[in-house]
Short mmCIF file of C-alpha atoms in Angstrom, two decimals:
data_model
loop_
_atom_site.label_atom_id
_atom_site.label_comp_id
_atom_site.label_asym_id
_atom_site.label_seq_id
_atom_site.Cartn_x
_atom_site.Cartn_y
_atom_site.Cartn_z
CA MET A 1 -22.14 -1.76 28.23
CA LYS A 2 -21.92 -4.66 25.83
CA LYS A 3 -17.58 -5.90 25.54
CA LYS A 4 -16.48 -4.96 22.46
CA VAL A 5 -13.55 -6.87 19.73
CA LEU A 6 -11.84 -5.48 17.17
CA SER A 7 -11.45 -6.55 13.38
CA ALA A 8 -8.53 -5.20 12.16
CA ILE A 9 -7.70 -7.70 8.49
CA ASP A 10 -5.56 -6.90 5.57
CA SER A 11 -6.81 -7.65 1.93
CA PHE A 12 -6.59 -11.17 0.98
CA LYS A 13 -4.80 -10.21 -2.06
CA GLY A 14 -6.60 -11.67 -5.88
CA CYS A 15 -9.48 -12.77 -2.92
CA LEU A 16 -11.24 -10.70 -0.45
CA THR A 17 -10.21 -6.85 0.43
CA SER A 18 -9.61 -5.75 3.79
CA ALA A 19 -13.19 -4.15 4.34
CA GLU A 20 -14.59 -7.98 2.82
CA ALA A 21 -12.54 -10.00 5.15
CA ASN A 22 -13.81 -8.00 8.04
CA GLU A 23 -17.08 -8.23 7.24
CA ALA A 24 -17.00 -12.29 7.03
CA ALA A 25 -15.20 -11.87 10.52
CA SER A 26 -17.84 -9.99 11.90
CA GLN A 27 -20.46 -12.43 11.14
CA GLY A 28 -18.50 -15.18 12.44
CA LEU A 29 -17.64 -13.22 15.73
CA LYS A 30 -21.44 -11.61 16.17
CA ARG A 31 -22.50 -15.93 16.18
CA ALA A 32 -19.94 -16.68 18.52
CA PHE A 33 -20.62 -13.85 20.68
CA PRO A 34 -23.88 -12.55 20.19
CA ASP A 35 -23.84 -10.10 22.76
CA THR A 36 -20.43 -8.55 22.04
CA ASP A 37 -20.10 -5.66 19.54
CA VAL A 38 -17.60 -5.70 16.58
CA ALA A 39 -15.94 -2.84 15.25
CA CYS A 40 -14.31 -3.21 12.02
CA TYR A 41 -11.57 -1.41 10.35
CA GLN A 42 -9.52 -1.19 7.50
CA VAL A 43 -6.66 -1.37 7.05
CA SER A 44 -3.49 -1.36 4.69
CA ASP A 45 0.94 -1.10 5.09
CA GLY A 46 0.32 1.72 1.95
CA GLY A 47 -1.09 -1.11 -1.08
CA GLU A 48 -4.47 -1.79 -2.04
CA GLY A 49 -6.87 -0.21 0.38
CA PHE A 50 -4.71 2.35 1.56
CA LEU A 51 -7.18 4.92 1.12
CA GLU A 52 -10.08 3.74 2.03
CA ALA A 53 -8.08 2.70 5.56
CA MET A 54 -7.11 6.02 6.04
CA GLN A 55 -10.50 7.62 6.67
CA PRO A 56 -10.68 10.66 4.45
CA ASP A 57 -12.70 13.55 5.18
CA LYS A 58 -14.07 13.33 1.02
CA ILE A 59 -13.05 11.12 -2.11
CA VAL A 60 -12.42 12.65 -5.14
CA THR A 61 -12.97 11.19 -8.38
CA CYS A 62 -11.04 11.52 -11.14
CA HIS A 63 -9.59 10.27 -14.79
CA VAL A 64 -5.94 8.86 -14.81
CA HIS A 65 -3.73 6.44 -17.29
CA ASP A 66 -3.19 3.36 -16.29
CA ALA A 67 0.05 1.66 -16.15
CA VAL A 68 -0.25 1.03 -20.14
CA MET A 69 -1.53 4.54 -20.46
CA ARG A 70 -5.05 3.59 -20.90
CA TRP A 71 -7.77 6.08 -19.11
CA ARG A 72 -8.77 4.64 -15.93
CA ASP A 73 -11.23 5.95 -13.02
CA ALA A 74 -9.21 6.67 -10.27
CA ALA A 75 -9.56 8.67 -6.58
CA PHE A 76 -7.85 10.50 -4.10
CA GLY A 77 -8.74 11.46 -0.62
CA ILE A 78 -8.71 14.68 1.27
CA LYS A 79 -8.15 14.78 4.82
CA ASN A 80 -7.67 17.89 6.97
CA GLY A 81 -6.52 19.85 3.58
CA ILE A 82 -3.75 16.98 3.08
CA ALA A 83 -3.95 14.45 0.08
CA ILE A 84 -4.06 10.90 0.33
CA ILE A 85 -3.23 8.91 -2.56
CA GLU A 86 -3.07 5.55 -2.96
CA VAL A 87 -0.42 5.06 -6.16
CA ALA A 88 -2.31 1.41 -7.30
CA LYS A 89 -5.46 3.43 -7.46
CA ALA A 90 -3.33 4.75 -10.89
CA VAL A 91 -1.27 1.89 -11.46
CA GLY A 92 -2.12 -0.57 -9.74
CA LEU A 93 -0.74 -4.21 -11.26
CA THR A 94 -4.29 -5.81 -11.21
CA MET A 95 -5.82 -3.30 -13.20
CA ILE A 96 -3.12 -5.06 -15.96
CA GLU A 97 -3.58 -8.36 -17.49
CA PRO A 98 -1.22 -10.60 -17.26
CA GLU A 99 -0.46 -10.54 -20.89
CA ASN A 100 0.31 -6.94 -20.95
CA ARG A 101 2.19 -6.89 -18.40
CA ASN A 102 5.90 -5.72 -18.73
CA PRO A 103 7.51 -3.29 -15.90
CA LEU A 104 10.08 -2.41 -19.08
CA THR A 105 7.35 0.05 -20.88
CA ALA A 106 4.66 0.14 -17.69
CA THR A 107 4.98 4.23 -16.56
CA SER A 108 3.52 5.72 -13.24
CA TYR A 109 2.70 8.75 -15.43
CA GLY A 110 -1.03 8.02 -13.70
CA VAL A 111 0.73 8.95 -10.47
CA GLY A 112 2.00 12.18 -11.58
CA GLU A 113 -1.78 12.32 -12.87
CA LEU A 114 -3.37 12.02 -9.59
CA MET A 115 -0.86 14.67 -7.57
CA VAL A 116 -1.86 17.47 -10.25
CA HIS A 117 -5.52 16.38 -9.68
CA ALA A 118 -5.05 17.34 -5.84
CA LEU A 119 -2.45 20.06 -6.45
CA LEU A 120 -4.75 22.06 -8.49
CA ARG A 121 -7.73 21.33 -5.53
CA GLY A 122 -4.99 23.52 -3.40
CA CYS A 123 -3.34 20.51 -1.62
CA LYS A 124 0.60 21.22 -0.98
CA GLU A 125 0.90 18.51 1.46
CA PHE A 126 0.40 14.24 0.39
CA VAL A 127 0.19 11.22 1.87
CA ILE A 128 1.54 8.90 -0.72
CA GLY A 129 0.45 4.98 -0.47
CA LEU A 130 3.02 2.79 -1.66
CA GLY A 131 2.98 -0.87 -2.94
CA GLY A 132 1.01 -3.18 -5.55
CA VAL A 133 1.91 -0.99 -8.82
CA ALA A 134 2.59 -2.65 -11.84
CA THR A 135 5.58 -0.40 -12.39
CA SER A 136 9.51 -0.54 -12.69
CA ASP A 137 10.30 3.42 -13.64
CA CYS A 138 11.74 4.70 -10.85
CA GLY A 139 8.89 7.04 -10.76
CA LEU A 140 9.77 8.84 -14.73
CA GLY A 141 6.65 8.62 -15.60
CA MET A 142 5.19 10.51 -12.51
CA LEU A 143 7.86 13.26 -13.00
CA LYS A 144 6.96 13.59 -16.60
CA ALA A 145 3.10 14.13 -15.27
CA LEU A 146 4.34 16.86 -13.16
CA LYS A 147 7.03 18.62 -15.62
CA GLN A 148 4.11 19.35 -17.47
CA GLU A 149 2.02 20.58 -14.97
CA TRP A 150 5.15 23.18 -14.51
CA GLN A 151 5.39 23.97 -18.11
CA THR A 152 1.63 24.78 -18.13
CA GLN A 153 1.79 26.89 -14.62
CA LYS A 154 4.91 28.66 -16.12
CA ASN A 155 4.32 29.17 -19.65
CA LYS A 156 7.30 26.89 -20.78
CA LEU A 157 7.48 25.16 -24.09
CA TRP A 158 8.08 21.30 -23.86
CA TYR A 159 12.02 21.57 -24.83
CA GLU A 160 12.92 23.72 -21.86
CA PRO A 161 15.10 22.13 -18.71
CA PHE A 162 12.62 21.17 -15.79
CA ASP A 163 13.70 23.35 -12.74
CA THR A 164 12.46 20.61 -10.42
CA SER A 165 13.03 22.63 -7.28
CA TRP A 166 9.25 23.17 -7.79
CA LEU A 167 9.24 19.93 -6.47
CA ARG A 168 9.95 20.51 -3.11
CA ASP A 169 7.60 22.80 -2.47
CA ILE A 170 5.53 19.88 -2.03
CA LYS A 171 5.67 18.36 1.47
CA VAL A 172 5.41 14.25 1.56
CA THR A 173 4.98 11.66 3.58
CA LEU A 174 5.56 8.00 1.80
CA ALA A 175 3.48 5.22 3.87
CA THR A 176 5.41 2.07 3.14
CA ASP A 177 6.62 -1.02 5.09
CA VAL A 178 9.22 -1.70 2.50
CA LYS A 179 12.56 -1.00 3.40
CA ASN A 180 14.50 -1.98 -0.02
CA PRO A 181 17.30 0.10 -1.68
CA LEU A 182 16.27 1.56 -5.15
CA TYR A 183 18.95 -0.76 -7.14
CA GLY A 184 21.05 -3.80 -6.57
CA PRO A 185 20.41 -7.37 -5.41
CA ASN A 186 17.60 -6.35 -3.02
CA GLY A 187 16.49 -3.45 -5.27
CA ALA A 188 13.11 -2.62 -6.63
CA ALA A 189 14.16 -4.77 -10.11
CA HIS A 190 15.46 -8.02 -8.24
CA VAL A 191 13.00 -8.11 -5.58
CA PHE A 192 9.43 -7.26 -6.85
CA ALA A 193 9.90 -7.07 -10.63
CA ARG A 194 9.44 -11.01 -11.28
CA GLN A 195 5.81 -10.42 -10.21
CA LYS A 196 5.12 -7.87 -12.18
CA GLY A 197 5.77 -10.06 -15.54
CA ALA A 198 9.47 -9.78 -15.60
CA ASP A 199 11.52 -12.58 -16.68
CA ALA A 200 15.72 -12.62 -15.85
CA ALA A 201 17.07 -10.59 -18.21
CA MET A 202 14.43 -7.76 -17.96
CA ILE A 203 15.28 -7.39 -14.13
CA GLU A 204 19.05 -7.33 -15.41
CA GLN A 205 18.05 -4.52 -17.42
CA LEU A 206 15.51 -2.69 -15.22
CA ASP A 207 18.11 -2.53 -12.25
CA ARG A 208 20.94 -0.97 -14.60
CA ARG A 209 18.18 1.47 -16.01
CA ALA A 210 17.83 2.43 -12.14
CA ARG A 211 21.34 2.70 -11.55
CA THR A 212 22.08 5.12 -14.50
CA PHE A 213 18.69 7.21 -13.53
CA ALA A 214 20.20 7.19 -9.91
CA VAL A 215 23.64 8.37 -11.27
CA MET A 216 22.38 10.94 -13.32
CA ALA A 217 19.72 12.22 -10.77
CA ALA A 218 22.72 12.42 -7.97
CA LYS A 219 24.51 15.15 -10.12
CA HIS A 220 21.41 17.18 -10.82
CA GLN A 221 20.23 17.37 -7.54
CA GLY A 222 23.66 17.23 -6.04
CA ARG A 223 22.82 13.93 -3.33
CA ASP A 224 21.87 10.65 -3.72
CA CYS A 225 18.59 8.96 -2.42
CA ALA A 226 19.26 5.36 -3.82
CA ASN A 227 20.43 3.60 -1.06
CA LYS A 228 17.69 5.20 1.60
CA PRO A 229 15.65 2.80 2.82
CA GLY A 230 12.30 2.63 0.77
CA ALA A 231 13.54 4.17 -2.28
CA GLY A 232 12.98 0.84 -4.11
CA ALA A 233 9.57 0.70 -2.76
CA ALA A 234 6.70 0.69 -5.67
CA GLY A 235 8.82 0.44 -8.57
CA GLY A 236 11.42 3.36 -7.36
CA LEU A 237 8.59 5.47 -6.98
CA GLY A 238 10.04 6.18 -3.60
CA TYR A 239 13.03 6.86 -4.70
CA ALA A 240 11.76 9.55 -6.72
CA PHE A 241 9.80 11.27 -3.58
CA MET A 242 12.84 11.04 -1.88
CA GLU A 243 14.99 12.66 -4.29
CA PHE A 244 13.19 15.16 -6.01
CA MET A 245 10.41 16.06 -2.92
CA ASP A 246 12.31 15.58 0.26
CA ALA A 247 9.95 12.94 1.22
CA ASN A 248 10.12 11.48 4.33
CA VAL A 249 9.02 7.53 5.35
CA LYS A 250 6.60 5.98 7.60
CA SER A 251 5.64 2.97 8.63
CA GLY A 252 1.82 2.58 6.29
CA ALA A 253 0.25 0.45 8.82
CA ASP A 254 1.34 2.52 11.63
CA LEU A 255 -0.32 5.74 9.95
CA VAL A 256 -3.27 3.62 9.40
CA LEU A 257 -4.10 2.38 13.01
CA GLN A 258 -3.42 5.83 14.19
CA SER A 259 -5.70 7.89 11.21
CA SER A 260 -8.57 4.67 11.27
CA GLY A 261 -9.29 5.51 15.18
CA PHE A 262 -8.00 2.01 15.88
CA ASP A 263 -5.12 2.73 18.10
CA ASP A 264 -7.83 5.14 19.82
CA ALA A 265 -10.16 2.21 20.17
CA LEU A 266 -7.45 0.29 22.38
CA SER A 267 -6.99 3.00 24.50
CA ALA A 268 -10.28 3.45 25.25
CA SER A 269 -11.47 2.75 28.85
CA ASP A 270 -13.68 -0.42 27.55
CA LYS A 271 -11.22 -1.71 26.31
CA PRO A 272 -11.42 -4.74 23.64
CA LEU A 273 -11.77 -8.75 24.68
CA PHE A 274 -9.89 -9.31 21.62
CA VAL A 275 -8.07 -8.19 18.33
CA VAL A 276 -8.58 -10.54 15.33
CA THR A 277 -6.09 -9.63 12.28
CA GLY A 278 -5.01 -11.88 9.58
CA GLU A 279 -3.76 -11.98 6.01
CA GLY A 280 -3.99 -14.32 2.66
CA SER A 281 -0.58 -16.17 3.85
CA ALA A 282 0.98 -15.97 7.35
CA ASP A 283 4.56 -17.36 7.92
CA ALA A 284 7.29 -16.36 9.60
CA GLN A 285 7.76 -13.13 7.33
CA THR A 286 4.75 -11.79 9.07
CA LEU A 287 7.00 -11.03 11.88
CA MET A 288 9.00 -8.72 10.01
CA GLY A 289 7.16 -6.00 10.00
CA LYS A 290 3.94 -6.73 7.76
CA LEU A 291 0.79 -5.65 8.90
CA PRO A 292 -0.84 -8.40 11.40
CA SER A 293 3.03 -8.08 13.13
CA VAL A 294 2.10 -4.15 13.50
CA ILE A 295 -1.17 -4.72 14.88
CA LEU A 296 0.24 -7.30 17.35
CA LYS A 297 2.73 -4.45 18.27
CA HIS A 298 -0.06 -2.25 18.80
CA CYS A 299 -1.61 -4.74 21.05
CA LYS A 300 0.84 -5.90 23.01
CA ALA A 301 1.26 -2.67 24.17
CA LYS A 302 -2.03 -1.49 25.63
CA GLN A 303 -2.29 -6.23 26.56
CA VAL A 304 -4.91 -6.56 24.22
CA PRO A 305 -5.20 -10.40 23.02
CA VAL A 306 -4.75 -11.03 19.02
CA THR A 307 -6.28 -13.67 17.34
CA LEU A 308 -4.41 -14.45 13.20
CA LEU A 309 -6.43 -15.79 10.80
CA ALA A 310 -5.09 -17.00 7.17
CA GLY A 311 -5.47 -18.86 4.21
CA ARG A 312 -2.39 -20.28 5.01
CA ILE A 313 -0.29 -21.00 7.80
CA LYS A 314 3.10 -22.26 8.39
CA ASP A 315 5.72 -21.64 11.06
CA ARG A 316 2.75 -21.68 13.55
CA LYS A 317 5.05 -22.25 16.16
CA LYS A 318 6.82 -19.04 15.48
CA LEU A 319 3.72 -17.04 15.34
CA LEU A 320 2.86 -18.07 18.73
CA GLU A 321 6.11 -17.45 19.95
CA ALA A 322 5.70 -14.04 18.87
CA GLY A 323 2.68 -12.99 20.67
CA PHE A 324 -0.15 -14.36 18.95
CA GLU A 325 -2.39 -15.71 21.23
CA ARG A 326 -4.49 -18.20 18.41
CA VAL A 327 -3.46 -18.80 15.07
CA ILE A 328 -6.42 -19.93 12.39
CA ASP A 329 -5.96 -21.31 9.12
CA ILE A 330 -9.51 -21.04 7.75
CA ASN A 331 -8.41 -23.86 5.14
CA GLU A 332 -7.27 -26.75 7.43
CA GLY A 333 -8.45 -29.62 6.33
CA LEU A 334 -10.58 -28.65 3.56
CA ASP A 335 -10.92 -28.67 -0.13
CA MET A 336 -8.33 -25.66 -2.18
CA THR A 337 -10.11 -26.07 -5.47
CA HIS A 338 -12.36 -23.14 -4.87
CA ALA A 339 -10.25 -21.95 -2.11
CA MET A 340 -9.74 -17.93 -3.67
CA ASP A 341 -13.55 -18.00 -4.68
CA LYS A 342 -14.65 -14.81 -2.77
CA GLU A 343 -17.66 -16.45 -1.57
CA VAL A 344 -15.79 -19.14 -0.20
CA ALA A 345 -13.23 -17.29 1.59
CA ALA A 346 -15.74 -15.27 3.12
CA LEU A 347 -17.60 -18.45 4.18
CA ARG A 348 -14.28 -19.96 5.45
CA ILE A 349 -13.28 -17.28 7.32
CA GLU A 350 -16.97 -16.69 9.16
CA LYS A 351 -16.84 -20.26 9.84
CA ALA A 352 -13.24 -20.30 11.55
CA LEU A 353 -14.42 -17.72 14.03
CA CYS A 354 -17.76 -18.99 14.78
CA GLY A 355 -16.35 -23.09 15.04
CA LYS A 356 -19.59 -23.94 13.18
#
């Protein structure tokens, strides 16, 4: 029986998807170990690539609005009757041109539309991957789309009050490794809004808006989820799911590793020789719950060595001390001019693993 190696590399954001990075790694591993089988696993912590990584039974395509209210092709999955939604498929940051990014006006309406499509197919339970969004609206856009569906079902007029108790019939699990609260110094605006196009003044305005919404929602709901870990995920979408749908939070990386069959492969009688994981940039923050560190945790439990590769490596000593057997910078000593080109990055992953 052939020995096996597992490849479970996260996306190199703005460069390679998880599937593309794994394919490049597979080519390199097959050259280095020709008598070894290589099994690839798409992985995600809840952001980009989450839908595919969850291995749904089927993927349903549909049309929704993006963060600036343009119609987009989107998709969600169904697995054992549960809807799998990656919010970035509707309101992803990479869908919005840099000159059009404005988190003050960007809306999560398309996320609500995705949920409506799934509800109309009979789904009552959801796993929601949070991350990679252009929005910072605390889920208000999503709630508006769900309100409109409720009005349609109940034959309500547009001005009638929204009975949000309807939302508690929806069972939601949030997949995210973000621990931030909704507002404050560590909240959604202060930590994440700058990368979505916000300047300092906009960040303060977004933070005030989130605080105001949380105060008003708490009066309406009789509770306040604003400070729960993960409330600040995906521009405050985490908060809306918690506050209005009693959502619970699970590690996105753990969910993916369980659902994709990766954990089963680690536990099989023919245990892999080693595992390759990676991300675009690896440093000490990688050890703070990011996907490669979660993979390391799972592999340590089964005594399987782990190789970490990335397009940029810092804090190599700390990464090795944490337990990675090898730490590889695929760009070490090479010209960085075209390092973010898809073909260049893929070739460098391949060469880094085959040693040629």
